[in-house]
Amino acid sequence: MARRLRVVHCGTAAVGHLALRGILEHENLELVGLLAASPEKIGLDVGEILGIAPTRIIATNDIDALVALKPDCFSYFAGAIGREDEAVDQLSAFLCAGTNVVSTSMFSLIDPATSPEIDLVRKLEAACREGGSSMFNSGIEPGFATVHLPATLASLCSEVELLRITEFFNYNSYPVKLIIQDLFGFGLAKDQLPGLFNTELPGSYDKMWGPSIHLLGRILGREIDEIRLVTDFWLAEEPFDMRACHVPKDHIGGIRFEIQGMVGGKPFIIVEHVNYGSDHHPPHWERPVTGNGTYRVTIKGKPNIINSMSFGGEGDEPNVAGRIATAMHTINAIPGVCAAPAGILTIADLPLYASRSKARP
């Protein structure tokens, strides 16, 4: 059996704590350090953070000490929206020292060749060259559901005329205000523009999903000419509460949008979101199969394909399963990333990989 890869982790919030647990449960990985993403975590044992037995690994903000451990990989799950420069500095410290990186924090790096954040890409590419290291950024969506899954399904076709990826998701219990209100717009007044649709802001749709569409287009042998946006909002008929925010009456309580990758003046790839703020609203939109959502890929081609993937809930947090998937699609990639040539990688650069959980007693 090959030696276990040594990993330093950063990020213990909605997705990050699930990634941290995933590292501990992976038979090919060994957690050797934790970079605290927030001051209150400094000095805490990983076990205390996760609610498990002590691990004797203590969270620290001393990045130099963690780099000096010479880990094989740095798994980065800290939020980067609005603090991109600081995040790049943290990532570069490890990359320049020869440590590989996996992350869910830099959406536009899903396809560095078409990322709108050119300066960010150049800095990280330079760090990879200096350290001879590699970096991979992904997640469930954007990531697996917008590239890996549809590309696999398209391998069954002799022709693809239109490929649509749809997320049906009830975000009522999702705990992160930055995503739910600031980006998606839940609880905002109808004349307020959600950050997702303001291309001047970090986290906008062109940075979040544009690179995925370009990468999938290339995998399918097409160059995307442009990215277009179509939006629709549902205003709450009565006030209701989400875990991340309150939604007043006549404020945004549901959001639908399409990000269209155009080829020859027609949509070729569409990433569509149909997102809800509660179980009961909006009544006229198509509903997800389960309470915490469905990803559906629809291919118009030869043959036509409709494929739906739904997550089961866990405990009293019905969307935690989707967050586990977000974390593990990236954590399970670590062995392949560590074996890959230097540079910023896409899913097309990695071998097929899957779960490698430790055997349970």
Short mmCIF file of N, CA and C in Angstrom, two decimals, residues 15-79:
data_model
loop_
_atom_site.label_atom_id
_atom_site.label_comp_id
_atom_site.label_asym_id
_atom_site.label_seq_id
_atom_site.Cartn_x
_atom_site.Cartn_y
_atom_site.Cartn_z
N VAL A 15 -19.14 23.92 4.33
CA VAL A 15 -18.57 22.83 3.53
C VAL A 15 -17.23 22.37 4.10
N GLY A 16 -16.45 23.31 4.60
CA GLY A 16 -15.10 23.00 5.05
C GLY A 16 -15.03 21.98 6.17
N HIS A 17 -15.98 22.03 7.12
CA HIS A 17 -15.90 21.05 8.22
C HIS A 17 -16.21 19.65 7.72
N LEU A 18 -16.99 19.53 6.66
CA LEU A 18 -17.27 18.22 6.06
C LEU A 18 -16.06 17.71 5.29
N ALA A 19 -15.33 18.63 4.65
CA ALA A 19 -14.09 18.25 3.99
C ALA A 19 -13.05 17.78 5.01
N LEU A 20 -12.97 18.49 6.13
CA LEU A 20 -12.03 18.12 7.19
C LEU A 20 -12.33 16.71 7.71
N ARG A 21 -13.59 16.43 7.93
CA ARG A 21 -13.98 15.09 8.36
C ARG A 21 -13.66 14.06 7.27
N GLY A 22 -13.86 14.46 6.01
CA GLY A 22 -13.57 13.56 4.90
C GLY A 22 -12.10 13.19 4.81
N ILE A 23 -11.22 14.12 5.14
CA ILE A 23 -9.78 13.83 5.16
C ILE A 23 -9.48 12.78 6.23
N LEU A 24 -10.04 12.97 7.41
CA LEU A 24 -9.80 12.04 8.51
C LEU A 24 -10.31 10.64 8.20
N GLU A 25 -11.35 10.54 7.38
CA GLU A 25 -11.96 9.25 7.06
C GLU A 25 -11.41 8.61 5.79
N HIS A 26 -10.49 9.28 5.11
CA HIS A 26 -9.95 8.80 3.83
C HIS A 26 -8.74 7.90 4.08
N GLU A 27 -8.74 6.71 3.52
CA GLU A 27 -7.68 5.75 3.82
C GLU A 27 -6.33 6.15 3.25
N ASN A 28 -6.29 7.04 2.27
CA ASN A 28 -5.03 7.43 1.65
C ASN A 28 -4.52 8.79 2.10
N LEU A 29 -5.21 9.42 3.06
CA LEU A 29 -4.85 10.76 3.50
C LEU A 29 -4.57 10.79 5.00
N GLU A 30 -3.67 11.68 5.39
CA GLU A 30 -3.34 11.89 6.81
C GLU A 30 -3.37 13.39 7.09
N LEU A 31 -4.22 13.82 8.00
CA LEU A 31 -4.27 15.22 8.38
C LEU A 31 -3.09 15.55 9.29
N VAL A 32 -2.31 16.58 8.91
CA VAL A 32 -1.14 16.95 9.72
C VAL A 32 -1.21 18.38 10.23
N GLY A 33 -2.19 19.16 9.79
CA GLY A 33 -2.28 20.54 10.26
C GLY A 33 -3.58 21.19 9.86
N LEU A 34 -3.97 22.23 10.62
CA LEU A 34 -5.18 22.99 10.32
C LEU A 34 -4.88 24.47 10.41
N LEU A 35 -5.06 25.18 9.29
CA LEU A 35 -4.92 26.63 9.27
C LEU A 35 -6.27 27.24 9.66
N ALA A 36 -6.30 27.98 10.74
CA ALA A 36 -7.55 28.57 11.22
C ALA A 36 -8.00 29.66 10.26
N ALA A 37 -9.24 29.55 9.79
CA ALA A 37 -9.80 30.57 8.90
C ALA A 37 -10.49 31.68 9.67
N SER A 38 -10.66 31.51 10.98
CA SER A 38 -11.27 32.54 11.82
C SER A 38 -10.59 32.53 13.18
N PRO A 39 -10.47 33.69 13.83
CA PRO A 39 -9.70 33.79 15.08
C PRO A 39 -10.20 32.88 16.19
N GLU A 40 -11.52 32.65 16.26
CA GLU A 40 -12.06 31.86 17.37
C GLU A 40 -11.65 30.39 17.31
N LYS A 41 -11.13 29.94 16.17
CA LYS A 41 -10.72 28.53 16.04
C LYS A 41 -9.26 28.32 16.49
N ILE A 42 -8.49 29.39 16.61
CA ILE A 42 -7.08 29.26 16.96
C ILE A 42 -6.94 28.58 18.33
N GLY A 43 -6.10 27.57 18.40
CA GLY A 43 -5.85 26.87 19.66
C GLY A 43 -6.77 25.71 19.94
N LEU A 44 -7.78 25.50 19.08
CA LEU A 44 -8.71 24.40 19.28
C LEU A 44 -8.20 23.12 18.62
N ASP A 45 -8.43 21.99 19.28
CA ASP A 45 -8.15 20.70 18.67
C ASP A 45 -9.17 20.43 17.57
N VAL A 46 -8.74 19.79 16.49
CA VAL A 46 -9.65 19.43 15.40
C VAL A 46 -10.83 18.64 15.93
N GLY A 47 -10.59 17.77 16.89
CA GLY A 47 -11.67 16.99 17.47
C GLY A 47 -12.72 17.86 18.12
N GLU A 48 -12.30 18.92 18.80
CA GLU A 48 -13.25 19.83 19.43
C GLU A 48 -14.07 20.57 18.37
N ILE A 49 -13.44 20.96 17.28
CA ILE A 49 -14.14 21.66 16.21
C ILE A 49 -15.19 20.76 15.57
N LEU A 50 -14.86 19.48 15.39
CA LEU A 50 -15.77 18.55 14.72
C LEU A 50 -16.69 17.81 15.67
N GLY A 51 -16.46 17.92 16.97
CA GLY A 51 -17.28 17.19 17.92
C GLY A 51 -16.95 15.72 17.98
N ILE A 52 -15.65 15.39 17.81
CA ILE A 52 -15.19 14.00 17.87
C ILE A 52 -14.06 13.90 18.90
N ALA A 53 -13.46 12.73 19.02
CA ALA A 53 -12.36 12.54 19.96
C ALA A 53 -11.18 13.43 19.58
N PRO A 54 -10.36 13.83 20.57
CA PRO A 54 -9.20 14.67 20.28
C PRO A 54 -8.27 14.03 19.25
N THR A 55 -7.67 14.86 18.41
CA THR A 55 -6.77 14.39 17.36
C THR A 55 -5.32 14.79 17.62
N ARG A 56 -5.12 15.71 18.57
CA ARG A 56 -3.82 16.30 18.87
C ARG A 56 -3.31 17.18 17.72
N ILE A 57 -4.20 17.54 16.81
CA ILE A 57 -3.89 18.52 15.77
C ILE A 57 -4.61 19.81 16.14
N ILE A 58 -3.83 20.86 16.34
CA ILE A 58 -4.35 22.11 16.88
C ILE A 58 -4.40 23.18 15.78
N ALA A 59 -5.51 23.86 15.69
CA ALA A 59 -5.66 24.93 14.69
C ALA A 59 -4.73 26.09 15.01
N THR A 60 -4.11 26.62 13.98
CA THR A 60 -3.16 27.73 14.14
C THR A 60 -3.32 28.72 13.01
N ASN A 61 -2.89 29.95 13.24
CA ASN A 61 -2.84 30.94 12.15
C ASN A 61 -1.42 31.16 11.67
N ASP A 62 -0.49 30.30 12.10
CA ASP A 62 0.92 30.41 11.70
C ASP A 62 1.11 29.65 10.38
N ILE A 63 0.91 30.35 9.28
CA ILE A 63 0.97 29.70 7.97
C ILE A 63 2.39 29.23 7.66
N ASP A 64 3.40 29.97 8.13
CA ASP A 64 4.78 29.56 7.86
C ASP A 64 5.10 28.22 8.51
N ALA A 65 4.58 28.01 9.73
CA ALA A 65 4.82 26.73 10.41
C ALA A 65 4.15 25.58 9.67
N LEU A 66 2.98 25.84 9.11
CA LEU A 66 2.28 24.79 8.37
C LEU A 66 2.97 24.49 7.04
N VAL A 67 3.45 25.52 6.36
CA VAL A 67 4.21 25.30 5.12
C VAL A 67 5.47 24.49 5.42
N ALA A 68 6.09 24.77 6.57
CA ALA A 68 7.33 24.07 6.95
C ALA A 68 7.11 22.59 7.21
N LEU A 69 5.87 22.17 7.42
CA LEU A 69 5.58 20.74 7.58
C LEU A 69 5.77 19.97 6.27
N LYS A 70 5.88 20.70 5.17
CA LYS A 70 6.04 20.11 3.84
C LYS A 70 4.96 19.07 3.53
N PRO A 71 3.70 19.46 3.67
CA PRO A 71 2.63 18.51 3.35
C PRO A 71 2.58 18.23 1.86
N ASP A 72 1.97 17.12 1.50
CA ASP A 72 1.76 16.82 0.09
C ASP A 72 0.69 17.71 -0.52
N CYS A 73 -0.31 18.07 0.30
CA CYS A 73 -1.44 18.82 -0.23
C CYS A 73 -2.00 19.79 0.81
N PHE A 74 -2.48 20.92 0.33
CA PHE A 74 -3.19 21.91 1.13
C PHE A 74 -4.62 21.96 0.62
N SER A 75 -5.57 21.58 1.46
CA SER A 75 -6.98 21.62 1.05
C SER A 75 -7.59 22.92 1.58
N TYR A 76 -8.06 23.75 0.65
CA TYR A 76 -8.46 25.11 0.99
C TYR A 76 -9.96 25.29 0.78
N PHE A 77 -10.68 25.43 1.90
CA PHE A 77 -12.14 25.57 1.86
C PHE A 77 -12.60 26.85 2.55
N ALA A 78 -11.69 27.78 2.78
CA ALA A 78 -12.08 29.07 3.34
C ALA A 78 -12.79 29.88 2.27
N GLY A 79 -13.73 30.72 2.67
CA GLY A 79 -14.39 31.59 1.70
C GLY A 79 -13.40 32.56 1.08
#
